[in-house]
XYZ file of C-alpha atoms in Angstrom:
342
model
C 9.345 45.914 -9.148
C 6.354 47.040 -10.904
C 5.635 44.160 -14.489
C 5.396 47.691 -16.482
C 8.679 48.736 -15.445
C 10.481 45.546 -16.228
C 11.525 45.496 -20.013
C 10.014 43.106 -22.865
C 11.548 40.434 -23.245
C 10.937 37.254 -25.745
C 11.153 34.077 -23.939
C 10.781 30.950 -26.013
C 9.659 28.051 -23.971
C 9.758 24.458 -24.797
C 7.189 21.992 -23.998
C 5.365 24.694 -23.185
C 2.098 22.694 -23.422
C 3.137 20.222 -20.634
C 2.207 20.660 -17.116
C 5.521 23.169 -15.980
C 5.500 24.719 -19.287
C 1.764 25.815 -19.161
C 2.037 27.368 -16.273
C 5.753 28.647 -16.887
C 3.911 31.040 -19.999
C 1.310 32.569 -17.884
C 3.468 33.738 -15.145
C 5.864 35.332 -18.245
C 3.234 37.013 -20.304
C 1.735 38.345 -17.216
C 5.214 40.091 -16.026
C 4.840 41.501 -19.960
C 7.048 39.371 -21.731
C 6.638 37.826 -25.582
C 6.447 33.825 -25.367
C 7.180 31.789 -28.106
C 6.165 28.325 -26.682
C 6.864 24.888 -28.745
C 5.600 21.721 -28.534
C 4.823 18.347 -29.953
C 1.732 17.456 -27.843
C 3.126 13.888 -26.861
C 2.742 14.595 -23.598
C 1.511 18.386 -23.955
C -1.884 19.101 -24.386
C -3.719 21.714 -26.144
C -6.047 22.581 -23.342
C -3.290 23.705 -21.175
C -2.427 26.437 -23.411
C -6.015 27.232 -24.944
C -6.732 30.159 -23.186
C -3.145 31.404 -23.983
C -4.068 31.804 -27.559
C -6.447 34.936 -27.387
C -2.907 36.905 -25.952
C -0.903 38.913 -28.511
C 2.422 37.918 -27.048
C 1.533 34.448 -27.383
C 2.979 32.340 -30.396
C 2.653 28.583 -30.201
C 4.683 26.366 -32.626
C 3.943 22.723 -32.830
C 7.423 21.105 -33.340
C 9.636 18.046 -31.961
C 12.421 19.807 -30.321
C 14.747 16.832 -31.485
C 14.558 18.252 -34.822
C 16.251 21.843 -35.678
C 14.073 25.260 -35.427
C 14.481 28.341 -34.457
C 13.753 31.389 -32.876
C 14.662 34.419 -31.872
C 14.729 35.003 -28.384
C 15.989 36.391 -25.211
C 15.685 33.431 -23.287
C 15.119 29.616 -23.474
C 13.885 27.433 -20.923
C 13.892 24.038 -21.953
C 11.364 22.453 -20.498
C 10.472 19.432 -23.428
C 10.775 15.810 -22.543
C 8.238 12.918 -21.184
C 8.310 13.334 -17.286
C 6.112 10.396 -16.268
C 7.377 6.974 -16.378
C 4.134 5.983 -18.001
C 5.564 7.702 -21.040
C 9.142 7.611 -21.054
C 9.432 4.233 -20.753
C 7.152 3.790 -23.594
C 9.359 5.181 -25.899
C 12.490 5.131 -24.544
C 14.372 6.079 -27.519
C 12.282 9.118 -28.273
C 13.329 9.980 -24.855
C 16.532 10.146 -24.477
C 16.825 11.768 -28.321
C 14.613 14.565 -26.654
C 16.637 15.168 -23.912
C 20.204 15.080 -26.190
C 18.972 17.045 -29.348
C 16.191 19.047 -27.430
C 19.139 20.706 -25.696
C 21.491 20.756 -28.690
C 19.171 23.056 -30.472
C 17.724 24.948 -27.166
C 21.531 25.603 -26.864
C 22.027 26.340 -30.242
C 19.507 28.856 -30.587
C 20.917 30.700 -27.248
C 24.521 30.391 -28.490
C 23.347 32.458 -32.091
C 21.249 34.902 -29.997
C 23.543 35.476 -26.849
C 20.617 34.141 -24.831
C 20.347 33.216 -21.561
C 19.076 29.087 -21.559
C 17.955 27.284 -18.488
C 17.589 23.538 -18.782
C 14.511 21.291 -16.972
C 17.007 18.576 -14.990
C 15.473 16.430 -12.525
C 16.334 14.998 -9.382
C 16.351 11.458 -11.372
C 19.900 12.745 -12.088
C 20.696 11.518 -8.459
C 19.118 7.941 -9.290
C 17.948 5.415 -6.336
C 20.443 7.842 -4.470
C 23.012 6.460 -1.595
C 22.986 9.985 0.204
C 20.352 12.091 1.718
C 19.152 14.342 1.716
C 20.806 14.966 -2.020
C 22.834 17.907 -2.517
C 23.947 18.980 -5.814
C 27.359 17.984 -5.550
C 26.107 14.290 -4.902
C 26.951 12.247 -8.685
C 23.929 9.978 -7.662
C 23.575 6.408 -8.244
C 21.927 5.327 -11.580
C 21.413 2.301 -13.528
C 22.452 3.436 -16.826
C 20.497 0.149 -18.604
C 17.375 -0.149 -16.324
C 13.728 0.720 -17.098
C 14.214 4.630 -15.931
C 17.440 4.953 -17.667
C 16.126 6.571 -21.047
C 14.981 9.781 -18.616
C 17.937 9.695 -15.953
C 20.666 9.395 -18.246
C 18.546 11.450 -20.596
C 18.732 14.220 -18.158
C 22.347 13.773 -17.467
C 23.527 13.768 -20.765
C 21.530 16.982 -20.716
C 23.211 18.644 -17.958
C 26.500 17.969 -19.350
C 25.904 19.108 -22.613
C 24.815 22.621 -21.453
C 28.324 22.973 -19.308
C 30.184 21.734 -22.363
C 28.456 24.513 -24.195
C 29.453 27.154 -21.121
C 32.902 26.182 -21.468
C 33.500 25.988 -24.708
C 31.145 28.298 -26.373
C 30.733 31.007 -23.472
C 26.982 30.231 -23.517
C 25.534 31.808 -20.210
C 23.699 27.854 -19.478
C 21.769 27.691 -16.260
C 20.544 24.014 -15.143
C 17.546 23.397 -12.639
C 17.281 20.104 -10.615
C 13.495 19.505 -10.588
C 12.409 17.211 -7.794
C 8.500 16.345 -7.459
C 5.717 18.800 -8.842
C 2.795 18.479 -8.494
C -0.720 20.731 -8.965
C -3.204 22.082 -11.430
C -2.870 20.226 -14.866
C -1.204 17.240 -14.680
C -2.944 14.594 -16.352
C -4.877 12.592 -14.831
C -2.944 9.100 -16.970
C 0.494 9.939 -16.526
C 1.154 7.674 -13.910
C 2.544 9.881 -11.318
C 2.063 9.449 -7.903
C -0.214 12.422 -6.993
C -2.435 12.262 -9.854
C -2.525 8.679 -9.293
C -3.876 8.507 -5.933
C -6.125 11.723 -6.431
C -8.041 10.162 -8.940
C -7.979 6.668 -7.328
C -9.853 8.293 -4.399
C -11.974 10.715 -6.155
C -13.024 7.273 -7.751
C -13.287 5.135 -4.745
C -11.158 2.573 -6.470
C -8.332 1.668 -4.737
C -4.981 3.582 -3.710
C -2.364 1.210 -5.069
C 0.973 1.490 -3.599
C 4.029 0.157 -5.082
C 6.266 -1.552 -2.238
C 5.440 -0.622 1.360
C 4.945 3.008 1.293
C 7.793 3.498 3.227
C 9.825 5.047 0.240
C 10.196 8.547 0.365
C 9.114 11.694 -1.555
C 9.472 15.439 -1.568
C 6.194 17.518 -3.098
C 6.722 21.228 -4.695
C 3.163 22.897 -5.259
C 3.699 24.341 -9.017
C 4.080 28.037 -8.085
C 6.903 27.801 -5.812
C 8.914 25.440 -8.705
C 7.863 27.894 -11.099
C 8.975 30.639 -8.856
C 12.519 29.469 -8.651
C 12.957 28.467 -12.146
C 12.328 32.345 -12.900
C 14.989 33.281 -10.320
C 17.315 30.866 -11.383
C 16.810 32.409 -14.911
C 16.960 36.028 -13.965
C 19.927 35.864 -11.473
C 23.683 37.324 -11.900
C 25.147 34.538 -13.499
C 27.807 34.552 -10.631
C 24.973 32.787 -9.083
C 23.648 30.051 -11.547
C 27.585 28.528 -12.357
C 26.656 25.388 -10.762
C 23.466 22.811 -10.926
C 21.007 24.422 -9.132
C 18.195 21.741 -6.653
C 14.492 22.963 -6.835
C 12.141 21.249 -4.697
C 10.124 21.384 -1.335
C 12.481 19.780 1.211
C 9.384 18.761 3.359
C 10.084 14.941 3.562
C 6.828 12.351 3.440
C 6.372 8.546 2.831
C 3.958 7.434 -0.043
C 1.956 5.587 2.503
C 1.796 9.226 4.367
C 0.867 10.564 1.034
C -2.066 8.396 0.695
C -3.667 8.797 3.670
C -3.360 12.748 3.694
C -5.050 12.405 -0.328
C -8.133 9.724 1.538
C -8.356 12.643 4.487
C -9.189 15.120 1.849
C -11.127 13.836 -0.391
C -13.159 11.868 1.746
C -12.832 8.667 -0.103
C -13.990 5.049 0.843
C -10.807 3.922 -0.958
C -8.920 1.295 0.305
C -5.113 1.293 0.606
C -3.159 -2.039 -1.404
C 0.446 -2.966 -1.865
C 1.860 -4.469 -5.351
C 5.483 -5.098 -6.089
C 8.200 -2.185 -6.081
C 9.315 -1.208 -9.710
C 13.012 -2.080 -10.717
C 15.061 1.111 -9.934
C 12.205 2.934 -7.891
C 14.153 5.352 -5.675
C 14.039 4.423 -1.980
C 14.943 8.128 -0.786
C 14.149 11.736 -2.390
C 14.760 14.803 -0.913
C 16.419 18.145 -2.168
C 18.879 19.952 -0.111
C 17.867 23.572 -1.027
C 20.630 25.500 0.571
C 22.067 26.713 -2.861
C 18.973 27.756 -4.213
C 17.943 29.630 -0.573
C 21.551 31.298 -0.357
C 22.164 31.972 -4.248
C 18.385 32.988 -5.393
C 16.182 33.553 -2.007
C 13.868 31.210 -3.098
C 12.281 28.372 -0.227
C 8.435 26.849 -1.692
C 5.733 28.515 0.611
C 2.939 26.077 -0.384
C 2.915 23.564 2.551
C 1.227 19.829 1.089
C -2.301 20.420 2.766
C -2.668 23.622 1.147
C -1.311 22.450 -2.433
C -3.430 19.062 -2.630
C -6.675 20.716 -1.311
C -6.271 23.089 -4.959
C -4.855 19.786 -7.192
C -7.865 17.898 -5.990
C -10.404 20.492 -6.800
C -8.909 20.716 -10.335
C -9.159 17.133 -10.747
C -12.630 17.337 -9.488
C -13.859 19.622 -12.140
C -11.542 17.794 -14.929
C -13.354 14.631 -13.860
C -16.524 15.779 -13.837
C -16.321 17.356 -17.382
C -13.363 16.570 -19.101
C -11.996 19.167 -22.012
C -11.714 17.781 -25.467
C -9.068 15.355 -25.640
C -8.642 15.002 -22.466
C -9.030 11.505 -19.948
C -12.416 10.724 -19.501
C -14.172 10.181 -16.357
C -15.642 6.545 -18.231
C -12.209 5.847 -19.151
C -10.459 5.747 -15.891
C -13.557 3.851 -14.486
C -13.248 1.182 -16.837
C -9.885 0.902 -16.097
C -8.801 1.437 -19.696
C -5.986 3.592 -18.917
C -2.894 1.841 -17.364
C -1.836 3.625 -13.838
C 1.845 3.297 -13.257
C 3.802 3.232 -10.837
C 4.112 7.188 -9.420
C 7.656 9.133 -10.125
């Protein structure tokens, strides 16, 4: 269908500053819609959004979703909450009180308007998980006081809210499982496992992997993810009653990972092993049959395709770095801790 012929609709978005988010507003304001995005710029940052702010159906409000606001809106996606262990597990506490109360008031809001609200889960929901691939009816396999559990249990408590809120409240409350995103603007600090070994090679330092690289990861390119959040948002909601996976099923090893991210850049980085993190999942990959029957969506973006336009971004942000953002001298001198990737 033609954008022109779709009608207006305002779509508040929240971390709309982070990595999903950003991208998340441009593909609704160019289908025509009026974006409210809000965010506290923890994690968010202003340059993801800076072009965003010369459009007249753009509003930004800088606010910490744990704390009421409002808006009113068509839809919510709730997309607010430290992603990267690097900053969740610094403060833990903010965490998991962004998760709870970021989707009491998301909820809230939709409840007063009769919106539609989708919530940002994750596949951290499913833990260090015992079956795979993981299917959404799996209940997963988490350590509710480890070093991850401010963000899994975060999530969880999340999830269940928003079907509380169905239930009780006849809320129409859509939840996405997120697995691993990756792709223009994500930072080049926040520990994740793409960024990390991107910049690691475009450095020539070395590729540090956690364990033996035999762990396992799945890697959605940011359109497709964004793609199916949209669908997820805009289907019958005959179709969205249940948790819904989005990721790209394509299967790799971390090791694999780093060897594809040395082929492509070039890099005289060397590959080295340091210990695996407590709770580090072993397995992750989504079983995408709901979200192929239910919404038609599959990712296109094979992992060749999607790194060679990640590393080109972080080419240019490491060559000139926006205001605010990571330095290039930074990173070199090593004053920026990597963590171990999601």
């Amino acid at each position: 269908m033609n954008k022109h012929m779709l009608p207006r609709r305002k779509v508040l978005v929240t971390g709309a500053a982070g990595f999903i988010g950003s991208h998340l507003c441009d593909r609704l304001l160019a289908q025509g819609d009026e974006v409210v995005g809000v965010d506290n710029f923890f994690t968010g940052r202003a340059e993801n959004i800076h072009p965003l702010h010369n459009q007249p159906l753009f509003e930004m409000l800088t606010h910490d979703v744990a704390k009421p606001y409002w808006a009113q809106v068509d839809q919510v996606y709730n997309l607010a909450c430290p992603a990267s262990p690097r900053h969740y597990q610094a403060q833990p506490i903010d965490t998991m009180q962004t998760s709870f109360m970021g989707a009491v008031h998301a909820l809230e809001i939709a409840k007063a308007c009769k919106a539609t609200v989708l919530q940002a889960s994750s596949s951290e929901v499913y833990g260090d998980p015992l079956v795979h691939p993981q299917p959404e009816d799996y209940w997963g396999n988490v350590n509710p006081f480890g070093v991850r559990a401010c963000y899994d249990e975060g999530k969880r408590s999340a999830e269940a809210l928003f079907y509380s809120y169905r239930a009780t409240f006849g809320v129409d409350a859509r939840v996405a499982r997120i697995f691993n995103t990756y792709g223009p603007r994500m930072s080049a600090d926040d520990g994740r496992v793409v960024s990390n070994f991107i910049v690691q090679a475009l450095q020539n330092q070395d590729i540090t992997i956690y364990g033996d690289g035999s762990q396992t990861r799945s890697f959605c390119y940011i359109d497709d993810l964004v793609d199916g959040l949209m669908r997820l948002m805009n289907c019958d909601i005959s179709k969205a009653a249940d948790p819904c996976n989005l990721g790209n099923p394509d299967e790799y090893t971390v090791r694999q990972l780093a060897e594809t991210v040395l082929e492509l850049t070039g890099s005289k980085s060397r590959i080295v092993f340091e210990d695996l993190p407590q709770d580090d999942p072993k397995l992750r990959q989504p079983n995408i049959d709901r979200a192929t029957k239910r919404l038609g969506w599959k990712p296109k973006v094979k992992l060749i395709e999607g790194l060679a336009k990640t590393i080109a971004y972080f080419e240019m942000e490491l060559a000139s770095p926006a205001p605010g953002a990571t330095s290039l001298k930074a990173l070199q001198n090593g004053a920026l801790h990597i963590a171990p990737g999601k």
